[in-house]
Amino acid sequence: MSIRVLLVDDQPLLRLGFRMILSTQPDLEVVGEAGDGAQAVTMAAALGPDVVLMDVRMPVADGIEATRRIVESGSAARILVLTTFDLDEYVWAALRAGASGFLLKDVQPAELVGAIRSVAEGDAVVAPRVTRRLIDAFAGHLPDPAAGPSPADLLLERLTGREREVLVEVARGRSNLEVAEALSLSETTVKTHVGRLLMKLGLRDRVQVVVFAYEAGVVRRGEP
């Protein structure tokens, strides 16, 4: 069964390039193209894509706003944000809006195809160098342990010791396989733990686990 993809970018040549890449894959089907965020919202509702490949800077409505509106509509589409701007505010805004992944436009074709398949399966994809920089960029906004328990702390109390370990590894930008190797678990077991994290923390998908971990101060500046 094909993964249905909606391409969203205000540059026709870039959309053509992405279409050419995806057309070489038998399991990927481009079902539509949008040139701005407002059009993306309308087309996502009409076409029901599995994955939306979303640009950030566009007219009418940018990719962040379009992502937020698609997620809030209850759409099952997973949103993979691509941009030429390696800026943390875009990364954070995209993830908080409900994106399931964030890649830069210089991503290699094989990585792009793999990312689309991953988010379609419910996994999260964030460019490794972007994920690593999030901790330093937002360290000043993380909660102070001396301030007492926060709502996030109460949620963390629901987790088992092993689930907290998995949470930390996921927040460091590691794949399920890398988490499995770090904690001496099977990849299937890691996926099970991630699923329980989503349920206990009330989160939409794996990438929201990363957002929660940063905001809760689970991973801090200088940690490996």
mmCIF file of C-alpha atoms in Angstrom:
data_model
loop_
_atom_site.group_PDB
_atom_site.id
_atom_site.type_symbol
_atom_site.label_atom_id
_atom_site.label_comp_id
_atom_site.label_asym_id
_atom_site.label_seq_id
_atom_site.Cartn_x
_atom_site.Cartn_y
_atom_site.Cartn_z
ATOM 1 C CA MET A 1 0.000 0.000 0.000
ATOM 2 C CA SER A 2 1.422 3.379 -1.039
ATOM 3 C CA ILE A 3 2.247 6.196 1.357
ATOM 4 C CA ARG A 4 0.316 9.232 0.113
ATOM 5 C CA VAL A 5 2.360 12.451 0.228
ATOM 6 C CA LEU A 6 1.278 16.089 -0.096
ATOM 7 C CA LEU A 7 4.087 18.452 -1.166
ATOM 8 C CA VAL A 8 3.933 21.990 0.256
ATOM 9 C CA ASP A 9 6.444 24.602 -0.917
ATOM 10 C CA ASP A 10 6.090 28.022 -2.535
ATOM 11 C CA GLN A 11 8.856 27.233 -5.030
ATOM 12 C CA PRO A 12 7.583 25.118 -7.962
ATOM 13 C CA LEU A 13 11.075 23.921 -8.884
ATOM 14 C CA LEU A 14 11.639 22.528 -5.410
ATOM 15 C CA ARG A 15 8.283 20.771 -5.517
ATOM 16 C CA LEU A 16 9.279 19.308 -8.874
ATOM 17 C CA GLY A 17 12.566 18.085 -7.411
ATOM 18 C CA PHE A 18 10.827 16.414 -4.494
ATOM 19 C CA ARG A 19 8.255 14.880 -6.825
ATOM 20 C CA MET A 20 11.012 13.415 -8.998
ATOM 21 C CA ILE A 21 12.732 11.895 -5.968
ATOM 22 C CA LEU A 22 9.543 10.370 -4.596
ATOM 23 C CA SER A 23 8.377 9.113 -7.989
ATOM 24 C CA THR A 24 11.300 6.677 -8.053
ATOM 25 C CA GLN A 25 9.903 4.879 -5.002
ATOM 26 C CA PRO A 26 7.156 2.297 -5.617
ATOM 27 C CA ASP A 27 5.664 2.764 -2.152
ATOM 28 C CA LEU A 28 5.408 6.584 -2.281
ATOM 29 C CA GLU A 29 2.704 8.505 -4.150
ATOM 30 C CA VAL A 30 2.487 12.296 -4.494
ATOM 31 C CA VAL A 31 -1.235 13.076 -4.271
ATOM 32 C CA GLY A 32 -1.042 16.851 -4.510
ATOM 33 C CA GLU A 33 1.012 20.044 -4.339
ATOM 34 C CA ALA A 34 0.332 23.277 -2.461
ATOM 35 C CA GLY A 35 2.113 26.614 -2.803
ATOM 36 C CA ASP A 36 1.227 28.161 0.552
ATOM 37 C CA GLY A 37 0.132 27.199 4.029
ATOM 38 C CA ALA A 38 -3.552 28.009 3.628
ATOM 39 C CA GLN A 39 -3.754 25.882 0.496
ATOM 40 C CA ALA A 40 -1.945 23.099 2.350
ATOM 41 C CA VAL A 41 -4.618 23.045 5.072
ATOM 42 C CA THR A 42 -7.407 22.850 2.500
ATOM 43 C CA MET A 43 -5.701 20.143 0.443
ATOM 44 C CA ALA A 44 -4.794 18.070 3.503
ATOM 45 C CA ALA A 45 -8.471 17.990 4.451
ATOM 46 C CA ALA A 46 -9.571 17.123 0.918
ATOM 47 C CA LEU A 47 -6.910 14.564 0.000
ATOM 48 C CA GLY A 48 -6.212 12.853 3.333
ATOM 49 C CA PRO A 49 -2.461 12.322 2.783
ATOM 50 C CA ASP A 50 -0.428 10.093 5.064
ATOM 51 C CA VAL A 51 2.477 12.548 5.132
ATOM 52 C CA VAL A 52 2.691 16.279 4.433
ATOM 53 C CA LEU A 53 6.124 17.505 3.328
ATOM 54 C CA MET A 54 5.911 21.066 4.635
ATOM 55 C CA ASP A 55 8.047 24.129 3.914
ATOM 56 C CA VAL A 56 8.359 26.773 6.651
ATOM 57 C CA ARG A 57 8.484 30.196 4.989
ATOM 58 C CA MET A 58 5.509 30.628 2.657
ATOM 59 C CA PRO A 59 2.938 33.316 1.829
ATOM 60 C CA VAL A 60 -0.628 33.518 3.186
ATOM 61 C CA ALA A 61 0.127 31.132 6.055
ATOM 62 C CA ASP A 62 3.572 29.804 6.928
ATOM 63 C CA GLY A 63 4.399 26.168 7.513
ATOM 64 C CA ILE A 64 4.212 26.463 11.285
ATOM 65 C CA GLU A 65 0.666 27.840 11.209
ATOM 66 C CA ALA A 66 -0.368 25.305 8.560
ATOM 67 C CA THR A 67 1.044 22.486 10.669
ATOM 68 C CA ARG A 68 -0.841 23.701 13.731
ATOM 69 C CA ARG A 69 -4.115 23.953 11.822
ATOM 70 C CA ILE A 70 -3.776 20.504 10.236
ATOM 71 C CA VAL A 71 -2.992 18.882 13.590
ATOM 72 C CA GLU A 72 -5.822 20.702 15.371
ATOM 73 C CA SER A 73 -8.266 19.605 12.663
ATOM 74 C CA GLY A 74 -7.799 16.018 13.807
ATOM 75 C CA SER A 75 -6.116 14.957 10.580
ATOM 76 C CA ALA A 76 -4.224 11.673 10.726
ATOM 77 C CA ALA A 77 -1.553 13.115 8.427
ATOM 78 C CA ARG A 78 1.984 13.205 9.764
ATOM 79 C CA ILE A 79 3.866 16.396 8.998
ATOM 80 C CA LEU A 80 7.529 16.427 8.029
ATOM 81 C CA VAL A 81 8.900 19.980 7.965
ATOM 82 C CA LEU A 82 11.727 20.924 5.618
ATOM 83 C CA THR A 83 13.503 24.261 5.535
ATOM 84 C CA THR A 84 16.718 25.918 4.402
ATOM 85 C CA PHE A 85 16.807 27.802 7.697
ATOM 86 C CA ASP A 86 18.890 25.990 10.319
ATOM 87 C CA LEU A 87 17.410 28.135 13.092
ATOM 88 C CA ASP A 88 16.267 26.758 16.430
ATOM 89 C CA GLU A 89 13.144 28.895 16.688
ATOM 90 C CA TYR A 90 11.764 27.205 13.586
ATOM 91 C CA VAL A 91 12.651 23.768 14.890
ATOM 92 C CA TRP A 92 10.959 24.362 18.216
ATOM 93 C CA ALA A 93 7.906 26.037 16.721
ATOM 94 C CA ALA A 94 7.439 23.196 14.221
ATOM 95 C CA LEU A 95 7.709 20.522 16.871
ATOM 96 C CA ARG A 96 5.393 22.325 19.257
ATOM 97 C CA ALA A 97 2.868 22.799 16.464
ATOM 98 C CA GLY A 98 2.693 19.020 16.116
ATOM 99 C CA ALA A 99 5.171 18.181 13.366
ATOM 100 C CA SER A 100 6.450 14.618 13.392
ATOM 101 C CA GLY A 101 9.805 15.520 11.949
ATOM 102 C CA PHE A 102 12.158 18.291 10.924
ATOM 103 C CA LEU A 103 14.809 18.103 8.217
ATOM 104 C CA LEU A 104 16.878 20.620 6.304
ATOM 105 C CA LYS A 105 16.398 20.910 2.556
ATOM 106 C CA ASP A 106 19.945 19.748 1.873
ATOM 107 C CA VAL A 107 18.926 16.290 3.092
ATOM 108 C CA GLN A 108 20.066 13.493 0.793
ATOM 109 C CA PRO A 109 17.333 11.781 -1.290
ATOM 110 C CA ALA A 110 17.729 8.469 0.537
ATOM 111 C CA GLU A 111 17.397 10.216 3.906
ATOM 112 C CA LEU A 112 14.305 12.077 2.752
ATOM 113 C CA VAL A 113 12.636 8.901 1.533
ATOM 114 C CA GLY A 114 13.530 7.123 4.772
ATOM 115 C CA ALA A 115 12.184 10.005 6.841
ATOM 116 C CA ILE A 116 8.846 9.942 5.016
ATOM 117 C CA ARG A 117 8.520 6.212 5.645
ATOM 118 C CA SER A 118 9.455 6.642 9.306
ATOM 119 C CA VAL A 119 6.914 9.355 10.085
ATOM 120 C CA ALA A 120 4.236 7.457 8.147
ATOM 121 C CA GLU A 121 4.832 4.561 10.546
ATOM 122 C CA GLY A 122 4.388 6.861 13.548
ATOM 123 C CA ASP A 123 8.046 7.435 14.338
ATOM 124 C CA ALA A 124 9.761 10.810 14.670
ATOM 125 C CA VAL A 125 12.564 12.237 12.569
ATOM 126 C CA VAL A 126 14.642 15.255 13.538
ATOM 127 C CA ALA A 127 17.918 16.152 11.823
ATOM 128 C CA PRO A 128 20.624 14.983 14.271
ATOM 129 C CA ARG A 129 22.587 18.250 14.276
ATOM 130 C CA VAL A 130 19.385 20.176 14.943
ATOM 131 C CA THR A 131 18.341 17.893 17.799
ATOM 132 C CA ARG A 132 21.737 18.235 19.467
ATOM 133 C CA ARG A 133 21.562 22.037 19.418
ATOM 134 C CA LEU A 134 18.137 22.236 21.014
ATOM 135 C CA ILE A 135 19.453 21.598 24.511
ATOM 136 C CA ASP A 136 21.945 24.479 24.391
ATOM 137 C CA ALA A 137 19.567 26.826 22.590
ATOM 138 C CA PHE A 138 16.764 26.389 25.097
ATOM 139 C CA ALA A 139 18.731 25.608 28.264
ATOM 140 C CA GLY A 140 17.908 29.043 29.661
ATOM 141 C CA HIS A 141 14.193 28.303 29.380
ATOM 142 C CA LEU A 142 14.267 24.965 31.139
ATOM 143 C CA PRO A 143 12.695 24.706 34.615
ATOM 144 C CA ASP A 144 14.714 25.283 37.756
ATOM 145 C CA PRO A 145 14.729 22.183 40.002
ATOM 146 C CA ALA A 146 14.807 24.469 43.051
ATOM 147 C CA ALA A 147 11.434 25.920 42.107
ATOM 148 C CA GLY A 148 9.556 22.824 43.322
ATOM 149 C CA PRO A 149 7.436 20.219 41.514
ATOM 150 C CA SER A 150 5.902 21.253 38.209
ATOM 151 C CA PRO A 151 3.063 19.624 36.211
ATOM 152 C CA ALA A 152 5.762 17.907 34.159
ATOM 153 C CA ASP A 153 7.267 16.464 37.347
ATOM 154 C CA LEU A 154 3.912 14.953 38.257
ATOM 155 C CA LEU A 155 3.674 13.344 34.830
ATOM 156 C CA LEU A 156 7.199 11.974 35.161
ATOM 157 C CA GLU A 157 6.167 10.222 38.370
ATOM 158 C CA ARG A 158 3.881 8.007 36.266
ATOM 159 C CA LEU A 159 6.871 6.490 34.497
ATOM 160 C CA THR A 160 8.817 3.431 35.545
ATOM 161 C CA GLY A 161 12.578 3.651 35.911
ATOM 162 C CA ARG A 162 13.112 1.975 32.557
ATOM 163 C CA GLU A 163 10.633 4.286 30.842
ATOM 164 C CA ARG A 164 12.504 7.297 32.191
ATOM 165 C CA GLU A 165 15.737 5.876 30.806
ATOM 166 C CA VAL A 166 14.121 5.492 27.399
ATOM 167 C CA LEU A 167 12.748 9.037 27.644
ATOM 168 C CA VAL A 168 16.246 10.427 28.215
ATOM 169 C CA GLU A 169 17.720 8.497 25.290
ATOM 170 C CA VAL A 170 14.935 9.569 22.931
ATOM 171 C CA ALA A 171 15.407 13.192 24.017
ATOM 172 C CA ARG A 172 19.073 12.972 23.069
ATOM 173 C CA GLY A 173 18.033 12.389 19.484
ATOM 174 C CA ARG A 174 18.812 8.684 19.357
ATOM 175 C CA SER A 175 16.935 6.276 17.129
ATOM 176 C CA ASN A 176 15.085 3.268 18.510
ATOM 177 C CA LEU A 177 17.995 1.067 17.462
ATOM 178 C CA GLU A 178 20.509 3.330 19.218
ATOM 179 C CA VAL A 179 18.354 3.395 22.347
ATOM 180 C CA ALA A 180 18.148 -0.394 22.254
ATOM 181 C CA GLU A 181 21.932 -0.677 22.042
ATOM 182 C CA ALA A 182 22.496 1.879 24.818
ATOM 183 C CA LEU A 183 20.097 0.155 27.238
ATOM 184 C CA SER A 184 20.736 -3.457 26.145
ATOM 185 C CA LEU A 185 17.150 -3.921 24.982
ATOM 186 C CA SER A 186 15.578 -5.195 21.791
ATOM 187 C CA GLU A 187 14.324 -2.599 19.319
ATOM 188 C CA THR A 188 10.815 -4.020 19.720
ATOM 189 C CA THR A 189 10.992 -3.479 23.480
ATOM 190 C CA VAL A 190 12.095 0.122 22.953
ATOM 191 C CA LYS A 191 9.124 0.741 20.654
ATOM 192 C CA THR A 192 6.848 -0.694 23.346
ATOM 193 C CA HIS A 193 8.328 1.655 25.965
ATOM 194 C CA VAL A 194 7.917 4.641 23.631
ATOM 195 C CA GLY A 195 4.270 3.698 23.121
ATOM 196 C CA ARG A 196 3.743 3.617 26.887
ATOM 197 C CA LEU A 197 5.441 7.008 27.226
ATOM 198 C CA LEU A 198 2.979 8.457 24.748
ATOM 199 C CA MET A 199 0.032 7.028 26.650
ATOM 200 C CA LYS A 200 1.183 8.003 30.147
ATOM 201 C CA LEU A 201 2.296 11.499 29.186
ATOM 202 C CA GLY A 202 -0.675 12.165 26.907
ATOM 203 C CA LEU A 203 1.508 12.943 23.898
ATOM 204 C CA ARG A 204 0.666 12.690 20.208
ATOM 205 C CA ASP A 205 3.796 11.021 18.853
ATOM 206 C CA ARG A 206 7.453 10.283 19.491
ATOM 207 C CA VAL A 207 8.663 13.742 18.573
ATOM 208 C CA GLN A 208 6.406 15.214 21.262
ATOM 209 C CA VAL A 209 8.301 13.027 23.744
ATOM 210 C CA VAL A 210 11.410 15.003 22.776
ATOM 211 C CA VAL A 211 9.616 18.327 23.261
ATOM 212 C CA PHE A 212 8.296 17.235 26.662
ATOM 213 C CA ALA A 213 11.745 16.089 27.789
ATOM 214 C CA TYR A 214 13.318 19.445 26.925
ATOM 215 C CA GLU A 215 10.578 21.432 28.622
ATOM 216 C CA ALA A 216 10.681 19.205 31.704
ATOM 217 C CA GLY A 217 14.456 19.597 31.971
ATOM 218 C CA VAL A 218 15.060 15.861 31.647
ATOM 219 C CA VAL A 219 18.085 16.564 29.437
ATOM 220 C CA ARG A 220 20.263 19.548 30.220
ATOM 221 C CA ARG A 221 23.175 21.518 28.826
ATOM 222 C CA GLY A 222 26.429 19.599 28.582
ATOM 223 C CA GLU A 223 24.962 16.139 28.868
ATOM 224 C CA PRO A 224 26.148 13.624 26.229
#
